[in-house]
Coordinates of N, CA and C in Angstrom, one line a residue:
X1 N -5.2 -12.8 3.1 CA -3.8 -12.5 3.4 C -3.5 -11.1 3.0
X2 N -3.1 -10.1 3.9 CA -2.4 -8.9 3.4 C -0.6 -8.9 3.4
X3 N -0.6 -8.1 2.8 CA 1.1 -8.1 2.4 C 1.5 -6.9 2.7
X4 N 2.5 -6.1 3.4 CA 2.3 -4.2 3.0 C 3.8 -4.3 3.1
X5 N 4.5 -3.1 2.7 CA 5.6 -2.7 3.1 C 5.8 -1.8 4.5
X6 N 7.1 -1.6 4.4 CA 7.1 -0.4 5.7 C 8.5 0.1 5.3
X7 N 8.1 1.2 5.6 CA 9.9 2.1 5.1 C 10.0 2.6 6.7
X8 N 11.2 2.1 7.4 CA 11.5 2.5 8.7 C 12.7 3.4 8.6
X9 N 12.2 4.8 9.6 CA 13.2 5.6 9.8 C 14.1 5.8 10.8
X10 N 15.3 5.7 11.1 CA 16.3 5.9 12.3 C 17.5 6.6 11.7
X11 N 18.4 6.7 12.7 CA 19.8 7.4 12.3 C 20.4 6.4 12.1
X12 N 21.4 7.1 11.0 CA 22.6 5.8 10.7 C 23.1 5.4 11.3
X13 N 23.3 5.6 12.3 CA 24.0 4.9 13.4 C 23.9 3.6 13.9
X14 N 22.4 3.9 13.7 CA 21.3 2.8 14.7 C 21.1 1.6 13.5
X15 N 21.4 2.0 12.2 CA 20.6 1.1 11.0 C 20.9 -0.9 11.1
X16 N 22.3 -0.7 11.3 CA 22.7 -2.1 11.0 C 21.4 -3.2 12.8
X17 N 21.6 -2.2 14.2 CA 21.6 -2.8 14.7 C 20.0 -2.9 14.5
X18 N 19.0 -2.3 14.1 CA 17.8 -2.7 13.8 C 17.2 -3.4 12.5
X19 N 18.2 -3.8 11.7 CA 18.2 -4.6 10.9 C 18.5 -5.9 11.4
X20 N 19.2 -6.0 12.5 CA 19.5 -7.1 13.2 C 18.3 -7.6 13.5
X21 N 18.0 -6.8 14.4 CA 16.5 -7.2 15.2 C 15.6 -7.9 14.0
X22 N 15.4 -6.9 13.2 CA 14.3 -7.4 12.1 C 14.5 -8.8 11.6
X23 N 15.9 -9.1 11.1 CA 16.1 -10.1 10.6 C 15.7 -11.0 11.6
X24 N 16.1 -11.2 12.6 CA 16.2 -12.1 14.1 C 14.4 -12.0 14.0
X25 N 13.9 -11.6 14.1 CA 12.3 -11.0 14.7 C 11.1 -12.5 13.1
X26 N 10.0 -12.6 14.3 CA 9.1 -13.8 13.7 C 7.6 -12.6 12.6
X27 N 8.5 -11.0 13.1 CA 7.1 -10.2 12.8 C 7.2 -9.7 11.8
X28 N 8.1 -9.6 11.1 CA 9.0 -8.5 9.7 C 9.7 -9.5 8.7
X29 N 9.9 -8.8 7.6 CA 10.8 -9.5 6.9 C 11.5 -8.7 6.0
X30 N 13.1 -8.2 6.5 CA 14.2 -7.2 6.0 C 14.3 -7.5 4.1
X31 N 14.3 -6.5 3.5 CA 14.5 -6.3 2.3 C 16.1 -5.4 1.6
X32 N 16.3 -4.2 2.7 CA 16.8 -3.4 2.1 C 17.3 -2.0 3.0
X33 N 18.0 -1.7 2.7 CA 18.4 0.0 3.0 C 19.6 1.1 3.1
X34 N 19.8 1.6 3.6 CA 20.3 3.1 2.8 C 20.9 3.6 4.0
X35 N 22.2 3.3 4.6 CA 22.7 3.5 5.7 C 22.8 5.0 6.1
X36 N 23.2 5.4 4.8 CA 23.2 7.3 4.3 C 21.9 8.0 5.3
X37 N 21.0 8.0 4.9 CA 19.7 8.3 5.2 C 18.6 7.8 6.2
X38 N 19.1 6.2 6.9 CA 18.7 5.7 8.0 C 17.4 5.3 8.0
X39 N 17.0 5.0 6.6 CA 15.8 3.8 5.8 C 15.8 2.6 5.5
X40 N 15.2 1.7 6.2 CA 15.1 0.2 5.8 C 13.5 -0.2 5.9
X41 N 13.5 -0.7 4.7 CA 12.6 -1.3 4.1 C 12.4 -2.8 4.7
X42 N 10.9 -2.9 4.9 CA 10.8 -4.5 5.6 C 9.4 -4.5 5.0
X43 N 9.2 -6.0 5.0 CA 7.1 -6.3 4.8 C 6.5 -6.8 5.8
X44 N 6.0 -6.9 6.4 CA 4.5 -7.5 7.0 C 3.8 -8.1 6.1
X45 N 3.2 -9.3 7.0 CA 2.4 -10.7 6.6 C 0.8 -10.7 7.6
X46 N -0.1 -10.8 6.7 CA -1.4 -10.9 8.3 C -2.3 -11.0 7.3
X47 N -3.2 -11.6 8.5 CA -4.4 -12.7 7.9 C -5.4 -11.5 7.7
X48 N -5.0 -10.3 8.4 CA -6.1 -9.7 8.0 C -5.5 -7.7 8.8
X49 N -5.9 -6.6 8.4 CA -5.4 -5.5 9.1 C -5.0 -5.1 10.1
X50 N -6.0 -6.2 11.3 CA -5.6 -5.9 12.8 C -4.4 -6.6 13.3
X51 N -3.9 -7.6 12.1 CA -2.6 -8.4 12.8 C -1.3 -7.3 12.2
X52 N -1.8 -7.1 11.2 CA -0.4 -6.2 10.1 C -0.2 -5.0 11.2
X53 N -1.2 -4.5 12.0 CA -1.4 -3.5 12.3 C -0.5 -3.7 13.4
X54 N -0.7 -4.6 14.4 CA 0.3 -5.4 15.7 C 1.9 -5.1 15.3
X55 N 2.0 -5.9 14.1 CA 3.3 -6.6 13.6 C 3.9 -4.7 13.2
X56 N 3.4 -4.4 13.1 CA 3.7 -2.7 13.0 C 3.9 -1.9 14.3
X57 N 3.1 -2.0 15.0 CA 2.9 -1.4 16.7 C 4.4 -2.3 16.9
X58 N 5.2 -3.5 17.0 CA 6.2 -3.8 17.3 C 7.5 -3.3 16.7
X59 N 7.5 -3.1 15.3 CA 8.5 -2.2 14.4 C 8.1 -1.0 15.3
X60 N 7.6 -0.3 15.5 CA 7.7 0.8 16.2 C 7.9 0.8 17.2
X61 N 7.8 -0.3 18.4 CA 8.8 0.1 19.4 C 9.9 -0.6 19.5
X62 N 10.5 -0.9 18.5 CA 12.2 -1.3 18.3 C 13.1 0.2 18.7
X63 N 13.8 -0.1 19.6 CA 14.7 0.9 20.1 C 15.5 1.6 19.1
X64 N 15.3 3.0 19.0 CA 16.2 3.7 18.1 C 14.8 3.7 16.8
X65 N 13.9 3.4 16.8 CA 13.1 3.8 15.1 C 12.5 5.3 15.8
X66 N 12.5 5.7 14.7 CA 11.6 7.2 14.5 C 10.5 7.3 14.3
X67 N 10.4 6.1 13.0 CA 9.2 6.4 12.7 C 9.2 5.0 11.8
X68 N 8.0 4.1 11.2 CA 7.8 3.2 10.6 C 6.6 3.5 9.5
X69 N 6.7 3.7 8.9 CA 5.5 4.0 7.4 C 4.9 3.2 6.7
X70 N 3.7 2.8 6.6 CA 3.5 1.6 5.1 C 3.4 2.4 4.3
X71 N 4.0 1.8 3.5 CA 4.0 2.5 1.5 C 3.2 1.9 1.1
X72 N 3.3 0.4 0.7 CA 2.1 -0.2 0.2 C 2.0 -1.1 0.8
X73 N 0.4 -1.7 0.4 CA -0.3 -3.1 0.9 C -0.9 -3.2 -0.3
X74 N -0.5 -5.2 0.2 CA -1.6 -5.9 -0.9 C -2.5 -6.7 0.2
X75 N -4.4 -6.6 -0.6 CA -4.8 -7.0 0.4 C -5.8 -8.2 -0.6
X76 N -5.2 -9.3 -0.3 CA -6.2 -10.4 -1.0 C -7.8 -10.5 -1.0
X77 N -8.4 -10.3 -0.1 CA -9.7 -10.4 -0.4 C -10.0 -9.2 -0.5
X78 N -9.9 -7.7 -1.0 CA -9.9 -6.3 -1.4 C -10.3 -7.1 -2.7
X79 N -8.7 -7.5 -3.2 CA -8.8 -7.7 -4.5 C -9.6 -8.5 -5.3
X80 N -9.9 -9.8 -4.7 CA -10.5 -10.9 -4.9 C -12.5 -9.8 -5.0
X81 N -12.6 -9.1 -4.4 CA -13.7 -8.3 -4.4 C -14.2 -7.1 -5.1
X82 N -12.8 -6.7 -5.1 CA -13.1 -5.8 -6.6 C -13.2 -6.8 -7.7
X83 N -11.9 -7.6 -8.3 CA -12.6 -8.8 -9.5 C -13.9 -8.9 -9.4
X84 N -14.3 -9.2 -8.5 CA -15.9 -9.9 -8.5 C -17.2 -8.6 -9.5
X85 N -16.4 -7.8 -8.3 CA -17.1 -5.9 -9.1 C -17.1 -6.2 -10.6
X86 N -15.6 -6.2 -11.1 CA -15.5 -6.0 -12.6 C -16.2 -7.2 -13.6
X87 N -16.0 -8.2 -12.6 CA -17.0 -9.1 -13.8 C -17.8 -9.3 -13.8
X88 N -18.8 -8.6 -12.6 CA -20.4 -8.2 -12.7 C -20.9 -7.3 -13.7
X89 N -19.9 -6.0 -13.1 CA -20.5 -5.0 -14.5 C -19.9 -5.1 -15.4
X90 N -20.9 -4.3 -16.8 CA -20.9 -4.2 -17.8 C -19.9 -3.6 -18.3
X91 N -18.7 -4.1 -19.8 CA -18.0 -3.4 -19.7 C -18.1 -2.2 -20.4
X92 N -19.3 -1.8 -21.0 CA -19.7 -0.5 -21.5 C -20.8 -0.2 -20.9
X93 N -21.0 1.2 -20.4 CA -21.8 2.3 -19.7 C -23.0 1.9 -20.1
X94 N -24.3 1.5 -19.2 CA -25.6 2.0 -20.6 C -25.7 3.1 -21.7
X95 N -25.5 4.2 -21.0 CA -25.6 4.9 -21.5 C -25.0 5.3 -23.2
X96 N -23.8 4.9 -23.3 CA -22.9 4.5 -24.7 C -23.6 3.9 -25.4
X97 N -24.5 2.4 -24.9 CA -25.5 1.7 -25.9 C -26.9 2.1 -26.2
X98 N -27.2 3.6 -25.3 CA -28.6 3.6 -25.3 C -28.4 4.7 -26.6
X99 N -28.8 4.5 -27.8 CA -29.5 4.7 -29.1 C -30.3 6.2 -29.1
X100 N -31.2 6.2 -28.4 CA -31.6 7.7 -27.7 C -31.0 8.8 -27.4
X101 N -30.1 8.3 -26.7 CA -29.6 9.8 -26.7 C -27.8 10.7 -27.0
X102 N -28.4 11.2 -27.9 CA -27.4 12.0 -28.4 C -26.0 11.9 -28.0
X103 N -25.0 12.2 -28.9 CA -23.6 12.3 -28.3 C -23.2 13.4 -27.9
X104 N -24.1 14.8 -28.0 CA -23.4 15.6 -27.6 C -23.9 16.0 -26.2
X105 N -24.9 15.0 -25.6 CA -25.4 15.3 -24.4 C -24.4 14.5 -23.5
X106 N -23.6 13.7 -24.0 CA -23.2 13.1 -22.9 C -21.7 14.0 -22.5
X107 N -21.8 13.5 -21.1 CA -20.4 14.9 -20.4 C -19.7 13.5 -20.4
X108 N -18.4 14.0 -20.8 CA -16.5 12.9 -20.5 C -15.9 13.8 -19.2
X109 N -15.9 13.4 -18.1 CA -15.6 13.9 -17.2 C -13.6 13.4 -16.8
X110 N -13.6 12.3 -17.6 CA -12.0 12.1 -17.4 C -11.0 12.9 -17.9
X111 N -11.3 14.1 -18.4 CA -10.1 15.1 -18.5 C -9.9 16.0 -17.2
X112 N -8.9 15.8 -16.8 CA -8.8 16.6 -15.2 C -8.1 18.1 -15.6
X113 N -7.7 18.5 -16.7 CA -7.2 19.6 -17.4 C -8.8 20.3 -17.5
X114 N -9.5 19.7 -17.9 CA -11.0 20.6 -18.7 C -11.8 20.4 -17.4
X115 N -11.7 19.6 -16.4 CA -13.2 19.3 -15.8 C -13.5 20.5 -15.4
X116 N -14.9 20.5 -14.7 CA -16.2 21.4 -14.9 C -16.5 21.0 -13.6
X117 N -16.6 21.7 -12.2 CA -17.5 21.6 -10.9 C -18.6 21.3 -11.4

C-alpha cells in the first residue's frame, strides 16, 4: 500500500470548486487549504506506484489545477524492506570491532562541514 500527499495549485478563485470535485471524487482524499494562495492538500491511496500515479494523472486534469505535486509518500513494502536491511546487518561496522587496525586509520566521513573528495 502506498500513501503520498499532493499539494494542488490553482487560483483562488477556482479553490472551493476543486475541492468540491475532490471531495465528490473515489480518487483523492481532501485534507486542507489556503484560499489566499490557491493550495489544497489531498492524499492518494494505491496498491502500488502505477495506480498512485493514475489517481494523480486525474488530479491533474481537474479543470482549473495548475499544477499537482507529491510532497510525500509512504510506501509499505519500501519500508517493510528496508526493516529487513536493518535487521540483517550488523549494528556495528566490522571494521570498529576489528582489533587490528588502528583508530587513526579509520576516516568519519559524516561531518559534511570537514568532508574530503
Amino acid at each position: 500500500m502506498n500513501i503520498s500527499s499532493i499539494v494542488i495549485q490553482t487560483k483562488p478563485l477556482h479553490v472551493k470548486e476543486i475541492i468540491a470535485i475532490c471531495e465528490a471524487s473515489d480518487f483523492c482524499d481532501y485534507h486542507f487549504h489556503d484560499e489566499q494562495t490557491g493550495k489544497i492538500i489531498v492524499t492518494i491511496e494505491g496498491a502500488d506506484l502505477d495506480e498512485e500515479m493514475a489517481k494523480m494523472k486525474k488530479i491533474e486534469q481537474i479543470p482549473h489545477v495548475i499544477c499537482a505535486d507529491m510532497m510525500m509518500a509512504y510506501s509499505e513494502d519500501e519500508l517493510d524492506a528496508e526493516r529487513e536491511k536493518l535487521a540483517q546487518s550488523p549494528s556495528v561496522p566490522d571494521i570498529l570491532n576489528d582489533e587490528t587496525v588502528a583508530l587513526k586509520d579509520i576516516v568519519y566521513k559524516g561531518d559534511l562541514k570537514k568532508k574530503i573528495n
